[in-house]
XYZ file of C-alpha atoms in Angstrom:
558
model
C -75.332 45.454 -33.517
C -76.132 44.494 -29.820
C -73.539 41.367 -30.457
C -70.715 43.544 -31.828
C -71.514 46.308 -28.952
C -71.036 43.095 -26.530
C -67.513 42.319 -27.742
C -66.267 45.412 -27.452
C -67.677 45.963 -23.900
C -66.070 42.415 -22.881
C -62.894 42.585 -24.920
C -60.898 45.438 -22.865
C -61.906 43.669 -19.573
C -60.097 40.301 -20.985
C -57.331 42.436 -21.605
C -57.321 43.648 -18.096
C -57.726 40.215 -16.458
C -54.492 39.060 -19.233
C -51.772 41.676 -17.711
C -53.582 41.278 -14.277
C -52.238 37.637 -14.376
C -48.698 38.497 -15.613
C -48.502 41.186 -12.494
C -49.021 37.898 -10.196
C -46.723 35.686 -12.081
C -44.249 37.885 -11.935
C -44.682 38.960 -8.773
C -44.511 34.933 -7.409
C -41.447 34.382 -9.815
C -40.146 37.522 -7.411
C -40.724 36.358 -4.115
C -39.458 32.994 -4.988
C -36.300 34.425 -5.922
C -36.005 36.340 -3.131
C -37.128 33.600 -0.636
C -34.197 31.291 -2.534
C -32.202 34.100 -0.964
C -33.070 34.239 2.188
C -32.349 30.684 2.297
C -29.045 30.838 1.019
C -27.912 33.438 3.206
C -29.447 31.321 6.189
C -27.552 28.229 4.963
C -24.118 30.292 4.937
C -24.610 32.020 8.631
C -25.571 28.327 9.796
C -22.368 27.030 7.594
C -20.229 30.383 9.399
C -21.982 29.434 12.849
C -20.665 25.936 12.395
C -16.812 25.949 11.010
C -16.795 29.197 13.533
C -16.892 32.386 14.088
C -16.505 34.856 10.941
C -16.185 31.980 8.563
C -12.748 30.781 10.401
C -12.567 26.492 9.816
C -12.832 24.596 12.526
C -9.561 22.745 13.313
C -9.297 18.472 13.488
C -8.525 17.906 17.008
C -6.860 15.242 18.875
C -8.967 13.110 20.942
C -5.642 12.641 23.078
C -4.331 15.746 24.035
C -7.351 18.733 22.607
C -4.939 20.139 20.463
C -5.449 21.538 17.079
C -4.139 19.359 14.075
C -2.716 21.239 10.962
C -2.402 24.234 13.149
C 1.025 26.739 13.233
C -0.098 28.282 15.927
C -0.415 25.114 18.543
C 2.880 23.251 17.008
C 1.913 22.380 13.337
C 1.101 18.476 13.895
C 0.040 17.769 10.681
C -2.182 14.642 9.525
C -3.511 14.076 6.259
C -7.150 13.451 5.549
C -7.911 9.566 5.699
C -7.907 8.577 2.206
C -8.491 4.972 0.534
C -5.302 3.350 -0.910
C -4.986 3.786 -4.677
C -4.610 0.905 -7.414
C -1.503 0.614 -8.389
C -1.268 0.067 -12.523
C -1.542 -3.547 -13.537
C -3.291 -4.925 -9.920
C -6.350 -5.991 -8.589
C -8.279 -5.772 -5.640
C -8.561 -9.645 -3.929
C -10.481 -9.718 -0.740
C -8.711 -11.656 1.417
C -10.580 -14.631 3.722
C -9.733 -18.249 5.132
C -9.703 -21.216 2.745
C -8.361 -24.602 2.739
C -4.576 -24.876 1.501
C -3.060 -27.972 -0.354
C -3.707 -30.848 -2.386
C -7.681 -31.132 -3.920
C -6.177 -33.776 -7.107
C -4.601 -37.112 -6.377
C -1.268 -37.213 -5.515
C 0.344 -38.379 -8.731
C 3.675 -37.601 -8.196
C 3.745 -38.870 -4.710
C 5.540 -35.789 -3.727
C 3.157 -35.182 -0.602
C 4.318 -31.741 -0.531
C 0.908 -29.823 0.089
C -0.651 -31.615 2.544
C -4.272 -29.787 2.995
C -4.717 -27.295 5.941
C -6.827 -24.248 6.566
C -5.423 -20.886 6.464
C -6.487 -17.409 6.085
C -4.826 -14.378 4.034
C -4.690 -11.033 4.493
C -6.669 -8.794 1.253
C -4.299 -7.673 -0.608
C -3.924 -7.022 -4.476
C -2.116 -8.882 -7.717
C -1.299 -8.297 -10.964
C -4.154 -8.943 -13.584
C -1.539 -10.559 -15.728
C 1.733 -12.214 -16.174
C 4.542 -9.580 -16.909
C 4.572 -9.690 -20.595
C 7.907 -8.907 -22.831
C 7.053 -5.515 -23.505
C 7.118 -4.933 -19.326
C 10.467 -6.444 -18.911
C 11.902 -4.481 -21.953
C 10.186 -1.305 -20.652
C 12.890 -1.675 -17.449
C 15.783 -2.580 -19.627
C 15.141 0.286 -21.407
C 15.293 2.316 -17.873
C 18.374 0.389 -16.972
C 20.480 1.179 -19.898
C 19.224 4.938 -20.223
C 20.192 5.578 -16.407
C 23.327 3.163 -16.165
C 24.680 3.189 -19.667
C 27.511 1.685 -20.151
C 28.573 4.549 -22.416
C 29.432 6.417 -19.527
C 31.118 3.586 -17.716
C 31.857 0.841 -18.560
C 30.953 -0.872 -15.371
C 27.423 -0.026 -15.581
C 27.093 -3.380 -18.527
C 27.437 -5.626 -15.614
C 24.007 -4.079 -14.264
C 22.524 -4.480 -17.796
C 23.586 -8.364 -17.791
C 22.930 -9.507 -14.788
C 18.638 -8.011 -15.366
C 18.716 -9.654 -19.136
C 16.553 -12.963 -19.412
C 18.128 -15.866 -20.454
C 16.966 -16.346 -23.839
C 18.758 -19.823 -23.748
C 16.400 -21.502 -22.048
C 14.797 -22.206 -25.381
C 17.387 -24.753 -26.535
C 16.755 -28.435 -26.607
C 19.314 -31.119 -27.118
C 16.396 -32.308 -29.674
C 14.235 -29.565 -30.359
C 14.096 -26.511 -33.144
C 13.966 -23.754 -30.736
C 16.470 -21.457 -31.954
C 13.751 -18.667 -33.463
C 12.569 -18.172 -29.901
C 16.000 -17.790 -28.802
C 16.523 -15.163 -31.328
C 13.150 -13.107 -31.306
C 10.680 -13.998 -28.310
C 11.906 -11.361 -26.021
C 12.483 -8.866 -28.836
C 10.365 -9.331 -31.490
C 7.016 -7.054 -31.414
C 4.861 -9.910 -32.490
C 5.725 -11.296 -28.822
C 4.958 -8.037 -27.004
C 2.102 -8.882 -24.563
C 3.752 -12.772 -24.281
C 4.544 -13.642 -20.771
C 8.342 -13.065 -20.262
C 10.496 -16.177 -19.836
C 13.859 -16.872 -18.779
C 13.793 -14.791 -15.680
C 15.391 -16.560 -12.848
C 13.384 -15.395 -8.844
C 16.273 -12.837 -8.068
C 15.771 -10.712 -11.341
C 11.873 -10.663 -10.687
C 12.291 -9.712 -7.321
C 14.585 -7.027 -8.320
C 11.897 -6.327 -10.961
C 9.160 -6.000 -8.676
C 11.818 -2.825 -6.398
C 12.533 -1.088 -10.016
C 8.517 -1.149 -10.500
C 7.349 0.392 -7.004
C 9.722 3.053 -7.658
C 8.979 4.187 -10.833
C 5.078 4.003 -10.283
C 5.645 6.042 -6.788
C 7.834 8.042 -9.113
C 4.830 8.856 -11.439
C 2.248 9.379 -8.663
C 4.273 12.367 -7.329
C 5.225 13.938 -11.329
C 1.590 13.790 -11.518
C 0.686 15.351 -8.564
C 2.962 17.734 -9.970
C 5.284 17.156 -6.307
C 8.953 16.087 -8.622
C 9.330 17.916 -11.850
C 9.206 15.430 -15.086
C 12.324 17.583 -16.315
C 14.653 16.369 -13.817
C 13.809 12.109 -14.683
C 16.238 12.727 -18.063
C 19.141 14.074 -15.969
C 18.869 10.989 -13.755
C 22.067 9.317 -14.386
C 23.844 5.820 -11.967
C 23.495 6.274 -8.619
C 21.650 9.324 -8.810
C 17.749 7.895 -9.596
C 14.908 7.779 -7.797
C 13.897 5.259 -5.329
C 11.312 5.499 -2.917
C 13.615 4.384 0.115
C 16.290 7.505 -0.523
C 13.540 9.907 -1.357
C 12.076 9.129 2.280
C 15.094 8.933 4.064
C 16.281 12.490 1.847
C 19.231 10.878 0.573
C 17.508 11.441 -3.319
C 16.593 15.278 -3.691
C 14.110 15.548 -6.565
C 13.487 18.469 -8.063
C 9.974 20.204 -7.138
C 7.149 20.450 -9.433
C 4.906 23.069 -10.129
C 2.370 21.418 -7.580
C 5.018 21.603 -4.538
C 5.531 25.165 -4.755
C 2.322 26.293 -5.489
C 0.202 27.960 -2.969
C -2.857 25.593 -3.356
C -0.515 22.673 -1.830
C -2.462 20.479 0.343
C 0.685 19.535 2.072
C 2.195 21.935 4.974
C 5.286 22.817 6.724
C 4.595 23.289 10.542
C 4.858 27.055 9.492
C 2.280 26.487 7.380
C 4.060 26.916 4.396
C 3.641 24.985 1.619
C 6.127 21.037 1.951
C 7.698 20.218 -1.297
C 8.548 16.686 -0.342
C 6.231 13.886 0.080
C 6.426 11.712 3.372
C 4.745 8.266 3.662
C 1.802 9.783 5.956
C 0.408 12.002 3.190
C -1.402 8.978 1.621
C -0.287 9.802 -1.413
C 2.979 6.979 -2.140
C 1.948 3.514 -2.507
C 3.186 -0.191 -0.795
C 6.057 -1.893 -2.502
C 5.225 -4.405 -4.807
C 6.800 -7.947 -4.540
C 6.204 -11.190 -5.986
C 3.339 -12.937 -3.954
C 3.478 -15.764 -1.460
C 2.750 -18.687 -2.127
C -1.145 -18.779 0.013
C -1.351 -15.565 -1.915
C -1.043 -16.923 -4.856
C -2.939 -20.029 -4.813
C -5.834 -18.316 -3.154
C -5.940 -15.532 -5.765
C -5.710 -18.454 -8.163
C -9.106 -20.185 -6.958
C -10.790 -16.952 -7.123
C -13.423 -18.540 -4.483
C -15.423 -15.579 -4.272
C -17.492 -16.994 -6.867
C -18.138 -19.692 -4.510
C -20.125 -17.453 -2.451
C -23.759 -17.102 -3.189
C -24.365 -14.222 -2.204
C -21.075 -12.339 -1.445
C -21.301 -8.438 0.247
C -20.991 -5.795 -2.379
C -21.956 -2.793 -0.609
C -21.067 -1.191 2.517
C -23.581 -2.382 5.628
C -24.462 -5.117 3.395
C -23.384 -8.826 5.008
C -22.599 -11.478 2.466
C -23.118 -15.385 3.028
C -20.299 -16.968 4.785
C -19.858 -20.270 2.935
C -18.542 -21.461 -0.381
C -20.943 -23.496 -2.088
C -17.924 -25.697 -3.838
C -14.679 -26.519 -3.496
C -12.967 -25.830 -6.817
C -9.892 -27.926 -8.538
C -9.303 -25.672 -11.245
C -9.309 -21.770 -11.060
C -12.596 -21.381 -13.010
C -16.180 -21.555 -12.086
C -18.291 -19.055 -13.995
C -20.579 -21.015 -16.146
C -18.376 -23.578 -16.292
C -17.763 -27.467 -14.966
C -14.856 -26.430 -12.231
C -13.347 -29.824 -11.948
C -12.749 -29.940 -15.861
C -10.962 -28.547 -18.653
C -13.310 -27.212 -21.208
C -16.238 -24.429 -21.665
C -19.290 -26.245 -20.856
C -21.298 -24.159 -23.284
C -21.791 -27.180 -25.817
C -20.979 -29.751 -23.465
C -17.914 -30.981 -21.433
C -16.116 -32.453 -24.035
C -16.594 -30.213 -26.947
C -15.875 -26.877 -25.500
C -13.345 -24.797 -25.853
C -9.686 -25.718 -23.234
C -10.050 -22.982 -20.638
C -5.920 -22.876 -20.209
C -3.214 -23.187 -22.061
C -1.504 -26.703 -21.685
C -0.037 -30.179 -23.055
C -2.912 -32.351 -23.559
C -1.518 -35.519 -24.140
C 2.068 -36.810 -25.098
C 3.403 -34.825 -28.455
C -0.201 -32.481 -28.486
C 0.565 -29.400 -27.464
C -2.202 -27.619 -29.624
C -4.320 -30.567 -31.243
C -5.091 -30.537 -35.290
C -4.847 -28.487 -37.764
C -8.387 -26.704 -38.167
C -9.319 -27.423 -35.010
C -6.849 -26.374 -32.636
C -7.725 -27.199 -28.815
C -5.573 -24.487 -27.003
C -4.418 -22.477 -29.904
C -1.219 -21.409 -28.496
C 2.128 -24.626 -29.304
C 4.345 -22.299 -26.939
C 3.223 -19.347 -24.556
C -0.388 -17.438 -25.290
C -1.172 -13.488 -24.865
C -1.516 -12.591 -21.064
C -5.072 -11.701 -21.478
C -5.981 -15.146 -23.644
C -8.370 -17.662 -21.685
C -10.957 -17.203 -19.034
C -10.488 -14.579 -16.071
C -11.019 -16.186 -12.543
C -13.980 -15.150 -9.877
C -10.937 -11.840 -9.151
C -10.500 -11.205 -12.597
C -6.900 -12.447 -12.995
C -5.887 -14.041 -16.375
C -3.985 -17.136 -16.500
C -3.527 -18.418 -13.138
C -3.463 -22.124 -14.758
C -1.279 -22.801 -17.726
C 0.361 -20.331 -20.720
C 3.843 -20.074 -17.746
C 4.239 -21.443 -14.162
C 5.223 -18.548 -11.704
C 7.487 -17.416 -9.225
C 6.087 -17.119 -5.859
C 7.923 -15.547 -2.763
C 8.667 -18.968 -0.544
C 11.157 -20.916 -0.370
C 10.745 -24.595 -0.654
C 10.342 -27.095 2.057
C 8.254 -30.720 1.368
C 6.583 -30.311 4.895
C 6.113 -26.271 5.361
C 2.518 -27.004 5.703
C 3.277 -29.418 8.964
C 5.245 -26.494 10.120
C 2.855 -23.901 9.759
C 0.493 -25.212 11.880
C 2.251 -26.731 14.317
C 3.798 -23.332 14.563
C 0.132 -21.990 14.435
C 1.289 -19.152 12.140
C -1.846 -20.244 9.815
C -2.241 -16.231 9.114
C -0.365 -15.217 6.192
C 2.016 -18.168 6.152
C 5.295 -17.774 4.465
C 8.587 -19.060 4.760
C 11.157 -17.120 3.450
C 11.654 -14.559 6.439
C 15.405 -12.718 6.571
C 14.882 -9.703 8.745
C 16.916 -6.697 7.377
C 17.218 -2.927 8.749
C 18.572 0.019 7.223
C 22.858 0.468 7.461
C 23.400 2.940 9.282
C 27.447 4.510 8.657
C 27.326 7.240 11.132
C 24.882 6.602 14.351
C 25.517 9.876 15.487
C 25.043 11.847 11.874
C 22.056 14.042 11.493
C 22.804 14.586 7.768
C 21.040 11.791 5.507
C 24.162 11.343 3.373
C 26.184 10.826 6.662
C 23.751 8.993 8.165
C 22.954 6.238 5.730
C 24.471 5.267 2.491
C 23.554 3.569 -1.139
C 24.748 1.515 -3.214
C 26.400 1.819 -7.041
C 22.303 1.607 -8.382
C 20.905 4.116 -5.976
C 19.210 1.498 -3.531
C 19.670 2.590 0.328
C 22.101 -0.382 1.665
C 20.818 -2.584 4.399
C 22.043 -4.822 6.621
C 21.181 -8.655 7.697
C 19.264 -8.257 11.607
C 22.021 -10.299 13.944
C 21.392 -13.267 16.165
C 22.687 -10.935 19.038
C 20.015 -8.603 18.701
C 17.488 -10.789 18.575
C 18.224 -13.189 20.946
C 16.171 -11.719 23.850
C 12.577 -10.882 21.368
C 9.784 -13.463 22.317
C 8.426 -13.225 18.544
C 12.024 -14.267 17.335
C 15.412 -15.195 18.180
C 17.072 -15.097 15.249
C 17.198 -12.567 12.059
C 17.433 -15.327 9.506
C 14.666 -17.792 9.830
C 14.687 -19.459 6.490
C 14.887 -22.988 7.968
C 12.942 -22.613 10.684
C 11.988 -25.673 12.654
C 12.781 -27.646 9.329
C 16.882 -27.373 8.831
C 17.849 -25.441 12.131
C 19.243 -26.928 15.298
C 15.594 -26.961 16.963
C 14.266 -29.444 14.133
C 15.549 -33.381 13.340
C 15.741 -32.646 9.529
C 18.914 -31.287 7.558
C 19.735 -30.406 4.341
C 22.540 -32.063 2.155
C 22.474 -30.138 -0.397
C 24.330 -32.127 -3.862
C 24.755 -35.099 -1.562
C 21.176 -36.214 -0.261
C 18.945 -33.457 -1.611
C 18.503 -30.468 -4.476
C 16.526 -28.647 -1.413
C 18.300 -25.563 0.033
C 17.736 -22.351 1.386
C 17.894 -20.896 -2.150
C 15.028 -23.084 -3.401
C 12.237 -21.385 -4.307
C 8.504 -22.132 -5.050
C 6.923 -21.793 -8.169
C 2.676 -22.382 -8.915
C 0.915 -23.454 -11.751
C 0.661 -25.484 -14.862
C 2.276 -23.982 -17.823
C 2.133 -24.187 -21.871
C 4.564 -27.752 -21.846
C 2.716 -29.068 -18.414
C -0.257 -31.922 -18.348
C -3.556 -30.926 -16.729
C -2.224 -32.230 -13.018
C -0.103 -29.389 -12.414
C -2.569 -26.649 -13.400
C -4.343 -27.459 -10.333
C -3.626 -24.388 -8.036
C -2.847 -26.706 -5.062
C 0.320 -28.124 -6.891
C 3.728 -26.940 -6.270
C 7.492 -27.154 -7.381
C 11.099 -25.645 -7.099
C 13.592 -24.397 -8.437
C 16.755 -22.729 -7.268
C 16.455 -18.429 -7.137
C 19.408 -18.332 -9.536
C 18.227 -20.185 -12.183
C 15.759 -20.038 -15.099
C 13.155 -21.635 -17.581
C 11.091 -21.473 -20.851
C 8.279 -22.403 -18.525
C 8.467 -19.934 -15.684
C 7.159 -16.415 -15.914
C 6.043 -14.428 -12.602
C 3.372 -11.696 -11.694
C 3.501 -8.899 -9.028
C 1.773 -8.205 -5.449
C 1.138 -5.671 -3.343
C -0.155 -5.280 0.124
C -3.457 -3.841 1.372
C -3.177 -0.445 3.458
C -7.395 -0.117 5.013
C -10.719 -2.133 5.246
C -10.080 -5.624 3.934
C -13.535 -5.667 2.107
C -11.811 -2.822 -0.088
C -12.150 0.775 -0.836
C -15.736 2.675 0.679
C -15.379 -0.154 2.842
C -15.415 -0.261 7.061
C -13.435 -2.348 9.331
C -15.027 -4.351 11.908
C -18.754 -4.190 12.842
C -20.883 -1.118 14.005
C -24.273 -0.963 15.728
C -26.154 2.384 16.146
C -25.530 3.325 19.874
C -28.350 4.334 22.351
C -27.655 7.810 24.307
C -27.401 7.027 28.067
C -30.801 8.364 29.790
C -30.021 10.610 32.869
């Protein structure tokens, strides 16, 4: 009795102390709450305080002149937020640096054409592959829906003159005629590297490609409508020059006339065309030159030890080897094979002709795999991640050809981005004193804005150049001993241009990046593909990335 009388004398007071303790949770869970809120509201006055006053935002200003940027009322100056440069499809990031250009094999040939010298290119970025069939047939396809020769008759010429020549196949003694008949065509060949493509058609290529990908960028950003692409018909077609310059109106997207446009008139209204300083249109691309291209090929970043890969992070500057081949990785860089089981049982790392009449090895166990051209993404990547930089096709660079452009270079001491090639152009302009686009400038039967060769008169009095056409400088011009005659003494002329690598019919000497040939911009071969480039807008360590050095600054003491 005295035990039961104890639990019910002890059980109410449990029960008190139980709700007693849900008062104070809920009471904590309360003041939390409303502390959170306080907090917020302190963190939104601060915000307020800060972008000004009654929640206006505070204006960019110019460190020049005070004045407000993106402002109606102090003159509408607009200027788009810095943004990073986007990747284009297809490309690649390759951080540019110095390295030493030119022969690393024995001179075989005895050409002594790339005489070893130390240069240094720009970043810039390149095309993970070789432009396969299925590329090239995606811009006949464009070519023949926007010129078709339906319409007029005229428009075939455009069609032929951008066809490959599937002839180069033929051999006076060779079977061939299957590729001439279904290599470019046949889907079984779709991701093959396109042949038969003289320099001229993949330079024109490489203009029909930057405007249909600056073409995309802006349907996408909903800036050109995607309804008025299948009413563009011959002259009529987008291209990134005439869209600029206003001479190509496109018709506005849903994004342009939308109120949450980014982009502003000086009124403040919302801008339904695009200009260059928006950020949002990217470089042109073009075939690469030729240090471009044979640095992108070495892929020497794997050479460094320790390379940056993170903002305020330095990386070792040295290369611990100096490559003859483009791979590295896990692999004997001076020869041929995978080194997994051993330098001569491994795996070829390209595709090439091994030996006279082996252009794949035996049945069961063949070396390359490939008797003709390979897949674009076959073989090993380089230290950048680019497929195929020795062997499968050689490929068209941007130069043009001179034996001793190396000599040149650096007795010119243009060792910074060295090219020869230069033919300085401007736009035509039809009516100087025409304020009117159409007027002003003109195009041509395909839609491209015309231009017009720079004169020697006008450049006569520049110190960086006296003359617009530069081609031969110091190596065929007046001010050099050498000259070119051309079907007399020498194939060489100004229309010669450079092409890189080893390809699927080429021994192992000319897969060595350093190598180099020509061949006149005209003309064509079963063994010479091509690849794109484009320039690099920013840091040259890449996106996130800074330019130059910083140091944390000390605040004067009064």
């Amino acid at each position: 009795m005295a035990l039961k009388l104890f639990q019910t004398m002890v059980k109410p007071r449990q029960t008190h102390e139980k709700s007693m303790c849900s008062f104070r949770k809920t009471k904590n869970a309360t003041m939390q709450v409303r502390n959170f809120l306080i907090l917020l509201s302190c963190a939104a006055a601060l915000t307020s305080c800060k972008n000004g006053l009654f929640g206006k935002n505070k204006k960019d200003k110019s460190d020049v002149t005070g004045w407000n940027y993106n402002d109606k009322n102090q003159g509408g100056y607009q200027v788009a937020k810095s943004q990073e440069q986007g990747l284009g499809p297809g490309l690649v990031f390759v951080q540019g640096g110095t390295f030493t250009m030119g022969q690393t094999e024995e001179d075989v040939m005895g050409n002594w054409d790339n005489i070893p010298r130390r240069v240094t290119v720009p970043s810039f970025y390149i095309d993970r592959t070789e432009v396969a069939n299925v590329h090239y047939r995606e811009y006949i396809f464009w070519l023949n829906r926007v010129f078709n020769p339906e319409d007029d008759p005229n428009n075939q010429k455009i069609i032929d003159a951008a066809l490959p020549d599937t002839l180069v196949w033929r051999s006076e003694l060779s079977y061939n005629e299957p590729l001439v008949e279904y290599y470019f065509r046949h889907p079984g060949f779709n991701y093959y590297p396109v042949v038969g493509v003289s320099w001229k058609q993949a330079h024109d290529f490489c203009l029909w490609r930057s405007d249909r990908v600056n073409e995309g960028i802006l349907m996408q950003k909903g800036y050109v409508s995607t309804q008025g692409v299948q009413g563009q018909q011959g002259q009529e077609n987008f291209t990134t020059k005439s869209y600029l310059l206003g001479l190509y109106q496109a018709q506005p997207g849903k994004g342009a006339t939308s109120k949450k446009n980014p982009l502003k008139t000086p009124q403040g209204t919302p801008r339904t065309t695009v200009t260059m300083e928006d950020g949002l249109l990217l470089p042109d691309y073009r075939l690469p030159f030729e240090a471009e291209w044979e640095y992108a090929a070495y892929g020497l970043i794997n050479q460094n030890p320790r390379p940056s890969t993170k903002e305020g992070k330095r990386g070792e500057e040295l290369q611990s080897n100096k490559q003859v081949y483009p791979w590295t990785h896990n692999m004997n860089s001076s020869g041929l094979r995978d080194t997994k089981h051993g330098s001569w049982q491994g795996q070829f790392l390209a595709n090439f002709k091994r030996g006279s009449g082996d252009n794949a090895g035996v049945a069961g166990g063949l070396n390359d795999r490939a008797v003709y051209t390979s897949e674009v993404t076959s073989f090993y990547p380089n230290g950048f991640g680019i497929y195929n930089m020795a062997g499968n096709v050689s490929e068209w660079v941007a130069d043009v050809y001179r034996p001793l452009t190396g000599l040149d270079v650096a007795g010119n001491q243009d060792d910074v981005a060295p090219y020869r090639g230069n033919k300085y152009q401007k736009l035509y302009v039809k009516d100087p004193a025409a304020t009117d686009p159409n007027e002003r400038y003109e195009r041509d039967s395909t839609g491209r804005v015309k231009m017009t060769d720079v004169t020697d008169e006008e450049s006569k009095n520049r110190r960086n150049y006296q003359r617009g056409n530069v081609i031969n400088f110091l190596d065929g011009d007046s001010l050099s001993n050498a000259s070119y005659g051309y079907g007399v003494t020498t194939l060489i002329s100004d229309k010669s241009r450079v092409y890189k690598g080893g390809s699927w019919n080429d021994r192992a000497y000319w897969l060595v990046p350093g190598t180099r040939r020509y061949l006149e911009e005209d003309q064509a071969s079963s063994t010479i593909g091509f690849r794109c480039a484009m320039d690099r807008m920013g840091s040259p360590e890449g996106n996130k990335r800074k330019t130059g050095n910083f140091w944390k600054t000390k605040k004067q003491k009064r």
